[in-house]
Short mmCIF file of C-alpha atoms and ligand atoms in Angstrom, two decimals:
data_model
loop_
_atom_site.label_atom_id
_atom_site.label_comp_id
_atom_site.label_asym_id
_atom_site.label_seq_id
_atom_site.Cartn_x
_atom_site.Cartn_y
_atom_site.Cartn_z
CA MET C 1 -13.81 6.48 9.51
CA SER C 2 -13.11 10.01 8.29
CA GLN C 3 -11.22 10.85 5.11
CA ALA C 4 -8.37 12.24 7.22
CA GLN C 5 -8.07 8.95 9.10
CA SER C 6 -8.01 6.97 5.86
CA ARG C 7 -4.94 9.04 4.88
CA ARG C 8 -3.14 8.06 8.06
CA MET C 9 0.27 6.38 8.00
CA ARG C 10 0.24 2.70 8.87
CA PHE C 11 2.98 1.28 11.10
CA SER C 12 4.48 -2.19 10.94
CA MET C 13 7.11 -3.38 13.43
CA PHE C 14 9.78 -5.25 11.49
CA SER C 15 11.45 -8.01 13.44
CA THR C 16 13.12 -11.38 13.13
CA PHE C 17 12.77 -14.16 15.72
CA CYS C 18 16.48 -14.09 16.41
CA PRO C 19 18.98 -12.43 18.79
CA GLY C 20 19.37 -9.22 16.79
CA ALA C 21 15.81 -8.41 15.62
CA GLY C 22 17.05 -7.98 12.07
CA PRO C 23 19.47 -5.81 10.18
CA PRO C 24 20.95 -3.46 10.96
CA SER C 25 20.08 -4.26 14.57
CA HIS C 26 22.89 -5.90 16.56
CA TRP C 27 22.28 -8.26 19.43
CA HIS C 28 25.21 -6.89 21.43
CA HIS C 29 24.44 -3.19 21.30
CA PRO C 30 24.71 -1.96 24.91
CA LYS C 31 21.00 -1.15 25.03
CA ALA C 32 19.66 -4.10 23.04
CA ILE C 33 17.79 -6.77 24.92
CA ASN C 34 16.85 -8.95 21.98
CA PHE C 35 19.38 -11.56 23.06
CA ASP C 36 16.50 -12.55 25.33
CA TYR C 37 14.59 -13.55 22.19
CA THR C 38 13.89 -17.14 23.28
CA ASN C 39 11.95 -15.81 26.26
CA LEU C 40 8.25 -15.56 25.34
CA SER C 41 7.66 -12.74 27.83
CA HIS C 42 10.03 -10.52 25.79
CA TRP C 43 7.73 -10.84 22.76
CA ILE C 44 4.54 -10.55 24.77
CA GLU C 45 5.74 -7.25 26.22
CA LEU C 46 6.71 -5.91 22.78
CA ALA C 47 3.43 -7.04 21.17
CA ARG C 48 1.36 -5.46 23.93
CA LYS C 49 3.32 -2.20 23.78
CA ILE C 50 2.98 -1.80 20.04
CA GLU C 51 -0.70 -2.68 20.23
CA GLU C 52 -1.20 -0.07 22.94
CA ALA C 53 0.56 2.42 20.63
CA LYS C 54 -1.84 1.37 17.81
CA PHE C 55 0.74 -0.04 15.42
CA ASP C 56 -1.04 -1.90 12.62
CA CYS C 57 1.05 -5.03 12.70
CA PHE C 58 4.05 -7.01 13.71
CA PHE C 59 6.09 -8.20 10.72
CA TRP C 60 8.53 -11.12 10.81
CA ALA C 61 11.26 -11.77 8.35
CA ASP C 62 12.22 -15.44 8.28
CA PHE C 63 14.89 -17.59 6.70
CA ASN C 64 15.25 -21.33 6.24
CA GLY C 65 18.92 -21.02 5.41
CA VAL C 66 21.97 -19.13 6.62
CA HIS C 67 23.46 -15.88 5.29
CA ASP C 68 26.64 -17.63 4.15
CA THR C 69 27.71 -15.73 1.02
CA TYR C 70 30.25 -13.58 2.86
CA LYS C 71 33.60 -15.42 2.98
CA ASN C 72 31.65 -18.36 1.53
CA SER C 73 31.08 -19.54 5.10
CA THR C 74 28.44 -19.90 7.80
CA ALA C 75 30.96 -18.64 10.38
CA PRO C 76 30.12 -14.88 10.12
CA ALA C 77 26.40 -15.62 10.55
CA ILE C 78 27.06 -17.72 13.65
CA GLU C 79 29.61 -15.34 15.18
CA LEU C 80 27.67 -12.14 14.56
CA ALA C 81 24.14 -13.54 15.03
CA LEU C 82 23.31 -12.45 11.50
CA GLN C 83 19.55 -13.08 11.53
CA PHE C 84 20.70 -16.36 13.00
CA PRO C 85 19.91 -18.50 14.91
CA VAL C 86 16.35 -17.93 13.75
CA ALA C 87 13.35 -19.58 15.40
CA ASP C 88 9.97 -20.13 13.75
CA PRO C 89 7.78 -16.98 13.74
CA VAL C 90 4.60 -18.92 12.88
CA THR C 91 4.76 -20.73 16.19
CA LEU C 92 5.43 -17.44 17.98
CA THR C 93 2.45 -15.85 16.22
CA ALA C 94 0.16 -18.50 17.69
CA ALA C 95 1.29 -17.46 21.18
CA LEU C 96 1.03 -13.72 20.57
CA VAL C 97 -2.46 -13.67 19.07
CA SER C 98 -3.69 -14.93 22.43
CA VAL C 99 -2.44 -11.84 24.31
CA THR C 100 -3.58 -9.19 21.81
CA GLN C 101 -6.96 -8.20 20.34
CA ASN C 102 -6.34 -5.85 17.40
CA LEU C 103 -2.74 -6.11 16.25
CA GLY C 104 -2.11 -7.77 12.89
CA PHE C 105 0.61 -10.44 12.54
CA VAL C 106 2.46 -10.83 9.26
CA PHE C 107 4.97 -13.66 8.99
CA SER C 108 7.32 -14.40 6.14
CA ALA C 109 7.10 -17.94 4.85
CA ASN C 110 9.09 -19.37 2.04
CA VAL C 111 7.10 -21.26 -0.60
CA ILE C 112 9.53 -24.20 -0.50
CA GLN C 113 9.39 -24.72 3.26
CA THR C 114 5.94 -26.30 3.40
CA HIS C 115 3.73 -27.98 0.86
CA PRO C 116 0.85 -25.61 -0.03
CA THR C 117 -1.76 -28.02 1.33
CA GLU C 118 -0.19 -27.99 4.77
CA PHE C 119 0.59 -24.27 4.62
CA SER C 120 -3.07 -23.52 3.78
CA ARG C 121 -4.14 -25.54 6.81
CA ARG C 122 -1.71 -23.57 8.98
CA VAL C 123 -2.85 -20.13 7.81
CA SER C 124 -6.52 -21.06 8.15
CA THR C 125 -5.84 -22.26 11.69
CA LEU C 126 -4.03 -19.06 12.66
CA ASP C 127 -6.71 -16.93 11.01
CA HIS C 128 -9.32 -18.69 13.17
CA LEU C 129 -7.29 -18.41 16.38
CA SER C 130 -6.58 -14.71 15.82
CA ASN C 131 -10.08 -13.88 14.63
CA GLY C 132 -8.78 -12.74 11.25
CA ARG C 133 -5.55 -10.92 12.12
CA ILE C 134 -3.08 -12.82 9.98
CA GLY C 135 -0.94 -11.70 7.06
CA TRP C 136 1.61 -13.62 5.00
CA ASN C 137 4.74 -12.21 3.41
CA ILE C 138 5.16 -14.40 0.33
CA VAL C 139 8.80 -15.40 -0.04
CA ALA C 140 10.49 -17.32 -2.84
CA SER C 141 13.85 -17.72 -1.15
CA PHE C 142 17.08 -16.49 -2.72
CA GLN C 143 19.24 -18.43 -0.21
CA LYS C 144 21.04 -21.42 -1.69
CA SER C 145 21.46 -22.97 1.78
CA ALA C 146 17.69 -22.83 2.30
CA TRP C 147 17.02 -24.69 -0.94
CA GLN C 148 19.70 -27.26 -0.21
CA ASN C 149 18.57 -27.88 3.37
CA LEU C 150 15.05 -28.35 2.08
CA GLY C 151 16.18 -31.08 -0.29
CA TYR C 152 16.86 -29.27 -3.57
CA ASP C 153 20.20 -29.47 -5.40
CA ASP C 154 20.38 -25.74 -5.91
CA VAL C 155 18.38 -22.55 -5.83
CA GLU C 156 16.01 -22.29 -8.80
CA PRO C 157 16.56 -19.42 -11.26
CA HIS C 158 14.84 -16.14 -10.41
CA ALA C 159 12.04 -16.48 -13.00
CA VAL C 160 11.29 -20.09 -12.00
CA ARG C 161 11.06 -19.08 -8.32
CA TYR C 162 8.35 -16.59 -9.19
CA ARG C 163 6.55 -19.18 -11.37
CA ARG C 164 6.60 -21.56 -8.42
CA ALA C 165 5.30 -18.82 -6.10
CA GLU C 166 2.51 -18.09 -8.59
CA GLU C 167 1.36 -21.70 -8.57
CA TYR C 168 1.73 -21.92 -4.78
CA VAL C 169 -0.59 -18.97 -4.15
CA ASN C 170 -3.08 -20.35 -6.66
CA VAL C 171 -3.24 -23.62 -4.72
CA LEU C 172 -3.81 -21.62 -1.54
CA TYR C 173 -6.63 -19.64 -3.18
CA LYS C 174 -8.27 -22.79 -4.50
CA LEU C 175 -8.15 -24.45 -1.10
CA VAL C 176 -9.21 -21.60 1.16
CA GLU C 177 -11.57 -19.82 -1.26
CA GLY C 178 -12.73 -22.56 -3.56
CA SER C 179 -13.11 -25.68 -1.51
CA TRP C 180 -15.69 -24.74 1.12
CA GLU C 181 -18.74 -22.74 0.06
CA ASP C 182 -20.34 -20.36 2.51
CA GLY C 183 -22.98 -22.41 4.30
CA ALA C 184 -21.00 -25.66 4.05
CA VAL C 185 -20.72 -25.73 7.84
CA VAL C 186 -24.18 -26.64 9.10
CA ARG C 187 -23.33 -27.38 12.75
CA ASP C 188 -26.86 -28.65 13.42
CA VAL C 189 -26.93 -30.21 16.87
CA ALA C 190 -30.50 -31.48 16.43
CA THR C 191 -29.69 -33.61 13.37
CA GLY C 192 -26.04 -34.24 14.25
CA ILE C 193 -24.99 -32.93 10.83
CA PHE C 194 -21.80 -30.89 11.01
CA GLY C 195 -21.10 -30.17 7.35
CA ASP C 196 -22.89 -30.34 3.99
CA PRO C 197 -20.74 -32.50 1.67
CA SER C 198 -22.42 -31.04 -1.43
CA LYS C 199 -20.84 -27.69 -0.54
CA VAL C 200 -17.26 -28.90 -0.01
CA HIS C 201 -15.37 -29.34 -3.29
CA PRO C 202 -12.15 -31.05 -4.26
CA ILE C 203 -9.91 -28.55 -6.02
CA GLY C 204 -8.45 -30.93 -8.62
CA HIS C 205 -5.19 -29.03 -8.93
CA LYS C 206 -2.54 -30.42 -11.25
CA GLY C 207 0.26 -28.00 -12.10
CA GLU C 208 3.95 -27.71 -12.93
CA PHE C 209 5.08 -28.01 -9.30
CA TYR C 210 2.15 -29.27 -7.21
CA ARG C 211 -0.67 -31.80 -7.28
CA VAL C 212 -3.54 -31.31 -4.90
CA PRO C 213 -6.66 -33.27 -5.86
CA GLY C 214 -8.69 -33.00 -2.67
CA ILE C 215 -10.52 -30.71 -0.29
CA HIS C 216 -9.25 -28.17 2.25
CA GLY C 217 -8.83 -29.54 5.76
CA VAL C 218 -10.02 -26.50 7.74
CA GLU C 219 -13.41 -24.80 7.63
CA PRO C 220 -13.45 -21.20 6.28
CA SER C 221 -11.70 -18.65 8.49
CA PRO C 222 -12.65 -14.96 8.83
CA GLN C 223 -10.37 -13.69 6.04
CA ARG C 224 -10.02 -16.99 4.15
CA VAL C 225 -6.83 -15.67 2.45
CA PRO C 226 -4.43 -13.93 4.89
CA VAL C 227 -3.48 -10.35 4.01
CA LEU C 228 -0.79 -10.77 1.35
CA PHE C 229 2.54 -8.96 1.56
CA GLN C 230 5.45 -9.29 -0.85
CA ALA C 231 8.91 -7.75 -0.72
CA GLY C 232 10.55 -8.53 -4.06
CA SER C 233 10.78 -5.60 -6.43
CA SER C 234 12.58 -6.92 -9.51
CA SER C 235 10.48 -6.84 -12.67
CA ASN C 236 9.18 -10.35 -11.88
CA GLY C 237 8.59 -9.33 -8.25
CA ARG C 238 6.72 -6.19 -9.27
CA ASP C 239 4.42 -8.12 -11.60
CA PHE C 240 3.83 -10.72 -8.91
CA SER C 241 2.90 -8.01 -6.40
CA ALA C 242 0.76 -6.10 -8.86
CA ARG C 243 -1.23 -9.27 -9.42
CA HIS C 244 -1.36 -10.75 -5.93
CA SER C 245 -0.19 -8.67 -3.01
CA GLU C 246 -2.00 -6.12 -0.88
CA ALA C 247 1.17 -4.56 0.49
CA ILE C 248 4.68 -4.24 -0.91
CA PHE C 249 7.92 -3.18 0.73
CA PHE C 250 10.21 -0.49 -0.51
CA VAL C 251 13.67 -0.30 1.03
CA GLY C 252 14.61 3.34 1.10
CA ASN C 253 18.16 4.48 0.60
CA GLY C 254 19.76 7.20 2.70
CA ASP C 255 18.35 10.48 3.86
CA ASN C 256 15.69 10.89 1.23
CA PRO C 257 14.16 7.75 -0.32
CA LEU C 258 11.32 9.67 -1.97
CA PRO C 259 12.73 10.31 -5.48
CA THR C 260 13.37 6.58 -6.08
CA PHE C 261 10.10 5.72 -4.34
CA ALA C 262 8.19 7.99 -6.75
CA ASN C 263 9.54 6.01 -9.76
CA PHE C 264 8.75 2.73 -8.05
CA ARG C 265 5.21 3.75 -7.16
CA ARG C 266 4.47 5.09 -10.65
CA ASP C 267 5.63 1.82 -12.18
CA MET C 268 3.58 -0.27 -9.71
CA VAL C 269 0.43 1.73 -10.36
CA GLN C 270 0.78 1.06 -14.11
CA ARG C 271 1.26 -2.64 -13.45
CA LEU C 272 -1.74 -2.77 -11.08
CA LYS C 273 -3.96 -1.23 -13.73
CA GLY C 274 -2.65 -3.76 -16.24
CA PHE C 275 -3.94 -6.54 -13.97
CA GLY C 276 -7.33 -4.86 -13.49
CA ARG C 277 -6.66 -3.72 -9.92
CA LYS C 278 -7.01 -0.25 -8.41
CA PRO C 279 -3.97 1.73 -7.19
CA THR C 280 -5.45 1.61 -3.67
CA ASP C 281 -5.55 -2.21 -3.76
CA LEU C 282 -1.81 -2.20 -2.98
CA GLN C 283 -0.27 -0.41 -0.01
CA PHE C 284 3.34 0.76 -0.08
CA PHE C 285 5.39 0.19 3.08
CA VAL C 286 8.75 1.96 3.24
CA GLY C 287 11.44 0.56 5.55
CA ARG C 288 12.78 3.23 7.91
CA ASN C 289 14.98 3.46 10.99
CA TYR C 290 14.59 6.26 13.54
CA VAL C 291 17.28 7.98 15.61
CA ILE C 292 15.39 10.36 17.85
CA GLY C 293 16.70 13.05 20.21
CA SER C 294 15.01 15.74 22.26
CA THR C 295 17.07 18.20 20.22
CA GLU C 296 18.46 17.83 16.71
CA GLU C 297 21.96 18.01 18.13
CA GLU C 298 21.32 15.14 20.53
CA ALA C 299 19.87 13.02 17.70
CA ARG C 300 22.93 13.72 15.50
CA ARG C 301 25.27 12.72 18.33
CA LYS C 302 23.36 9.46 18.83
CA ASP C 303 23.49 8.84 15.11
CA ARG C 304 27.27 9.38 14.92
CA GLU C 305 27.78 6.85 17.73
CA LEU C 306 25.47 4.38 16.08
CA GLN C 307 27.04 4.66 12.62
CA GLN C 308 30.47 4.16 14.18
CA PHE C 309 29.18 1.10 16.01
CA LEU C 310 27.76 -0.35 12.79
CA ARG C 311 30.89 0.36 10.76
CA ASP C 312 33.06 -1.30 13.39
CA THR C 313 31.55 -4.72 12.78
CA GLU C 314 31.23 -6.87 9.68
CA TYR C 315 27.52 -7.40 10.35
CA VAL C 316 26.08 -5.09 7.72
CA THR C 317 28.63 -6.07 5.06
CA ALA C 318 28.08 -9.79 5.66
CA TYR C 319 24.31 -9.33 5.57
CA MET C 320 24.33 -7.36 2.35
CA SER C 321 26.65 -9.97 0.80
CA SER C 322 23.88 -12.50 1.22
CA ILE C 323 21.17 -10.16 0.01
CA MET C 324 23.13 -9.08 -3.07
CA GLY C 325 24.48 -12.55 -3.79
CA VAL C 326 28.09 -11.32 -3.91
CA ASP C 327 30.92 -12.13 -1.53
CA PHE C 328 32.01 -8.66 -0.39
CA SER C 329 35.19 -10.11 1.15
CA GLN C 330 36.37 -10.65 -2.44
CA VAL C 331 35.61 -7.23 -3.92
CA ASP C 332 37.17 -3.84 -3.59
CA MET C 333 34.46 -2.15 -1.55
CA ASP C 334 35.46 1.31 -2.73
CA LYS C 335 34.97 0.46 -6.39
CA PRO C 336 31.85 1.82 -8.16
CA PHE C 337 29.31 -0.96 -8.72
CA GLY C 338 28.76 0.15 -12.33
CA ASP C 339 26.69 -2.39 -14.28
CA PHE C 340 26.78 -5.10 -11.62
CA GLN C 341 23.85 -7.61 -11.84
CA SER C 342 22.57 -9.96 -9.15
CA ASP C 343 20.45 -13.12 -9.23
CA ALA C 344 19.69 -12.84 -5.50
CA ILE C 345 17.56 -9.85 -4.46
CA GLN C 346 17.49 -7.94 -7.74
CA GLY C 347 14.92 -5.41 -6.68
CA LEU C 348 16.84 -4.10 -3.69
CA PHE C 349 20.00 -3.62 -5.71
CA ARG C 350 18.01 -1.83 -8.41
CA GLN C 351 16.50 0.51 -5.81
CA VAL C 352 19.95 1.39 -4.49
CA ALA C 353 21.44 1.74 -7.96
CA GLU C 354 18.67 4.12 -9.04
CA SER C 355 19.75 6.59 -6.39
CA TYR C 356 23.15 6.81 -8.16
CA PRO C 357 22.16 7.72 -11.76
CA ASP C 358 25.85 8.19 -12.66
CA LYS C 359 26.54 4.60 -11.39
CA GLN C 360 29.32 5.99 -9.21
CA GLY C 361 27.97 4.49 -5.96
CA THR C 362 30.44 2.05 -4.45
CA PHE C 363 29.93 -1.46 -3.11
CA ARG C 364 30.44 0.06 0.35
CA ASP C 365 27.50 2.39 -0.30
CA VAL C 366 25.43 -0.67 -1.16
CA ALA C 367 26.59 -2.55 1.93
CA MET C 368 25.70 0.35 4.22
CA VAL C 369 22.31 1.01 2.67
CA LEU C 370 20.27 -0.42 5.55
CA ALA C 371 22.31 1.44 8.16
CA LEU C 372 22.00 4.71 6.26
CA ASN C 373 18.28 4.38 5.71
CA ARG C 374 17.32 6.27 8.81
CA PHE C 375 15.67 9.43 9.99
CA VAL C 376 17.67 11.57 12.45
CA GLY C 377 15.98 14.35 14.42
CA THR C 378 13.37 15.37 16.97
CA PRO C 379 9.86 13.90 17.34
CA ASP C 380 8.34 16.92 15.56
CA GLN C 381 10.77 16.58 12.69
CA ALA C 382 10.01 12.84 12.49
CA ALA C 383 6.31 13.68 12.21
CA ASP C 384 7.13 16.20 9.45
CA GLU C 385 8.87 13.45 7.53
CA VAL C 386 5.96 11.05 8.03
CA GLU C 387 3.65 13.71 6.60
CA THR C 388 5.94 14.23 3.59
CA PHE C 389 6.01 10.46 3.02
CA LEU C 390 2.23 10.33 3.20
CA ASP C 391 1.94 13.14 0.65
CA ALA C 392 4.27 11.17 -1.65
CA GLY C 393 1.92 8.17 -1.60
CA VAL C 394 3.58 6.07 1.10
CA ASP C 395 0.90 4.11 2.99
CA GLY C 396 2.99 2.54 5.71
CA ILE C 397 6.30 2.58 7.54
CA ASN C 398 8.04 -0.70 8.17
CA TYR C 399 9.86 0.28 11.36
CA GLN C 400 13.33 -1.30 11.31
CA GLN C 401 15.03 -1.35 14.68
CA MET C 402 18.60 -0.10 14.82
CA THR C 403 19.42 -1.30 18.31
CA GLY C 404 16.48 -3.08 19.92
CA THR C 405 13.29 -2.65 21.84
CA HIS C 406 14.47 0.22 24.09
CA GLU C 407 14.58 2.38 20.98
CA VAL C 408 11.09 1.22 19.92
CA TYR C 409 9.76 2.20 23.33
CA GLY C 410 11.37 5.64 22.93
CA PHE C 411 9.61 6.02 19.56
CA ILE C 412 6.32 4.98 21.17
CA ASP C 413 6.70 7.40 24.10
CA HIS C 414 7.97 10.42 22.19
CA VAL C 415 7.04 10.21 18.52
CA CYS C 416 3.70 8.35 18.49
CA PRO C 417 1.88 11.00 20.61
CA VAL C 418 2.99 13.72 18.16
CA LEU C 419 1.90 11.61 15.18
CA LYS C 420 -1.51 11.00 16.74
CA LYS C 421 -2.00 14.64 17.66
CA ARG C 422 -1.34 15.57 14.04
CA GLY C 423 -3.71 12.86 12.76
CA LEU C 424 -0.85 11.01 11.06
CA MET C 425 -1.25 7.78 13.05
CA GLN C 426 -4.43 6.04 14.16
CA SER C 427 -5.60 6.62 17.74
CA GLU C 428 -8.08 3.75 17.62
CA TYR C 429 -8.28 0.55 15.63
CA ALA C 430 -11.01 0.24 13.01
CA PRO C 431 -13.29 -2.74 13.67
CA GLY C 432 -12.96 -6.10 11.96
CA THR C 433 -10.20 -8.24 10.58
CA PHE C 434 -6.66 -7.14 9.77
CA ARG C 435 -7.69 -6.59 6.12
CA GLU C 436 -10.65 -4.44 7.16
CA LYS C 437 -8.50 -2.38 9.52
CA LEU C 438 -5.76 -1.84 6.93
CA PHE C 439 -8.12 -0.74 4.14
CA ALA C 440 -10.75 1.07 6.27
CA GLY C 441 -11.73 4.38 4.70
CA THR C 442 -9.81 3.74 1.45
CA GLU C 443 -11.32 3.12 -1.98
CA SER C 444 -10.39 -0.53 -1.57
CA GLU C 445 -12.38 -1.15 1.60
CA SER C 446 -14.22 -4.39 0.94
CA GLY C 447 -14.84 -6.45 4.06
CA PRO C 448 -12.84 -9.36 5.44
CA LEU C 449 -12.23 -11.10 2.11
CA LEU C 450 -10.07 -10.14 -0.85
CA ASN C 451 -12.01 -7.91 -3.23
CA GLU C 452 -13.48 -9.00 -6.57
CA ARG C 453 -10.56 -7.55 -8.56
CA HIS C 454 -8.12 -9.94 -6.93
CA PRO C 455 -7.27 -13.20 -8.78
CA ALA C 456 -8.31 -15.24 -5.73
CA ALA C 457 -11.92 -14.14 -6.29
CA GLN C 458 -12.23 -16.27 -9.45
CA PHE C 459 -11.73 -19.39 -7.31
CA ARG C 460 -14.43 -18.47 -4.85
CA ALA C 461 -17.08 -21.10 -4.21
CA ARG C 462 -20.09 -18.83 -4.36
CA LYS C 463 -23.15 -19.19 -2.20
CA ASP C 464 -25.34 -18.82 -5.27
CA ALA C 465 -23.32 -21.09 -7.56
CA GLU C 466 -25.58 -23.72 -9.02
CA ALA C 467 -24.29 -27.24 -8.47
CA ARG C 468 -20.70 -26.00 -8.54
CA THR C 469 -18.75 -29.22 -8.51
CA GLY C 470 -15.11 -29.94 -8.00
CA ALA C 471 -14.84 -30.83 -11.66
CA ALA C 472 -16.21 -27.43 -12.65
CA LEU C 473 -13.78 -25.70 -10.29
CA ALA C 474 -10.83 -27.60 -11.69
CA GLU C 475 -11.93 -26.89 -15.26
CA SER C 476 -12.32 -23.16 -14.67
CA THR C 477 -8.91 -22.78 -13.07
CA GLY C 478 -6.60 -25.14 -14.86
C1 FMN B 501 11.83 -5.62 3.42
C2 FMN B 501 12.17 -6.98 2.89
C3 FMN B 501 11.89 -8.09 3.67
C4 FMN B 501 12.21 -9.37 3.21
N1 FMN B 501 12.01 -10.43 4.01
C5 FMN B 501 12.45 -11.65 3.60
C6 FMN B 501 12.36 -12.75 4.46
O1 FMN B 501 11.90 -12.63 5.58
N2 FMN B 501 12.82 -13.96 4.04
C7 FMN B 501 13.37 -14.13 2.80
O2 FMN B 501 13.78 -15.24 2.47
N3 FMN B 501 13.43 -13.08 1.94
C8 FMN B 501 13.01 -11.87 2.34
N4 FMN B 501 13.11 -10.82 1.49
C9 FMN B 501 13.48 -11.11 0.11
C10 FMN B 501 12.25 -11.11 -0.79
O3 FMN B 501 11.22 -11.92 -0.33
C11 FMN B 501 12.59 -11.56 -2.22
O4 FMN B 501 13.00 -12.89 -2.24
C12 FMN B 501 13.68 -10.76 -2.74
O5 FMN B 501 13.39 -9.39 -2.57
C13 FMN B 501 14.00 -11.12 -4.19
O6 FMN B 501 13.06 -10.60 -5.00
P1 FMN B 501 13.40 -9.57 -6.16
O7 FMN B 501 14.63 -10.08 -6.83
O8 FMN B 501 12.17 -9.65 -6.98
O9 FMN B 501 13.61 -8.21 -5.52
C14 FMN B 501 12.81 -9.54 1.93
C15 FMN B 501 13.06 -8.42 1.13
C16 FMN B 501 12.77 -7.15 1.60
C17 FMN B 501 13.07 -6.00 0.70
#
């Protein structure tokens, strides 16, 4: 792959397996067809179209609870279809990998929803079925209703959630990297020997939250560890990403997210270096909506209509209530947020707050942040912005639908050809797994597995390891 291609922008299609695709997208917009979300053919069509357009991946947000902070009630979420009802994207992924060949699939999964042993079995299975096209967005849920419905009394404090996530990923690494050595699967029909027991090791994990003494239940898959995404950007979230993730999300605010992005990126690069990783080991995906017109005037008209539509419902306010952990029905929305602190999604609030250095942004500004985070203009102007983002160190766009798939198809028909012509978007997929495709041509290109700088590598059961026993593995990893 040429140097120019390695500089290309990556594209992820953000979605949620629910009627409205995800904020700020509304299920009842006149042109939205996501209300058909329980119909598999809807998703097959979308997956095939974005693969044809050479998007890098599909990305699913997912929630085990309900956005019920607003009015302290589940009613707004049910009435407005606020990322609710939400079906299981992991199951959907299994169906969609069978109708695509190159597209990556990244699903969000909360570390409290499944025990790490079972989750590791699930990701190994999907990695096999997709031939290495799986990614996982690591989530330590901020939703109280999720924790309670999963059997906990209350949501754990922010720092404890990240400690739990840290242990959870370590168990995954031990199982999928450390348990089965290369060569453990013999598959010798002549002798009838399937596997070599001396090369399959118990992980002996005993930690603060989990106990997993035994061996991994699935033979090694192409990537072993799925490509790791993470969206939290509080100080804890940033450290977690700098240590573990291969992609991080940045939620832009308003017309120009680049000044706050520059601070964020600089900070992340420092943290990456602190953990012995290269800046190119982590890719930055910026969330962006697109309102496209054949002329600038047409795009602005569409945008005015859309903003009016969004302001006329409580959807965005109710959603941001949940995200910020504050009931916006109880605050004066036109008051500056000042020194407000949140224990929910700290990073997002911090990103918004940084774009108001005088702290004079209002709670309404915060509530509208997702709706305002959009590009408005012609396809050529959109490509200009993509180029500016690329120059600023953005690696990927997390495309957030405003209204539904009809708008995505417009982007594919009118903007993608311009992007490809200008070398800003890939015209062909690189060979190999999702990890190989994502990092092809970068300094972090390293094959299907996580590179040696990643903490998972220390758990690897090496081909050349002499008599590496389960006891030795447990001892070396704690
Ligand atoms: C773009 C984006 C996508 C996210 N997707 C999910 C999700 O699907 N499910 C979820 O429970 N949390 C999701 N989150 C929340 C994060 O996983 C994380 O819990 C949150 O950002 C809190 O971390 P922080 O305080 O470190 O920022 C998302 C956040 C962002 C910014």
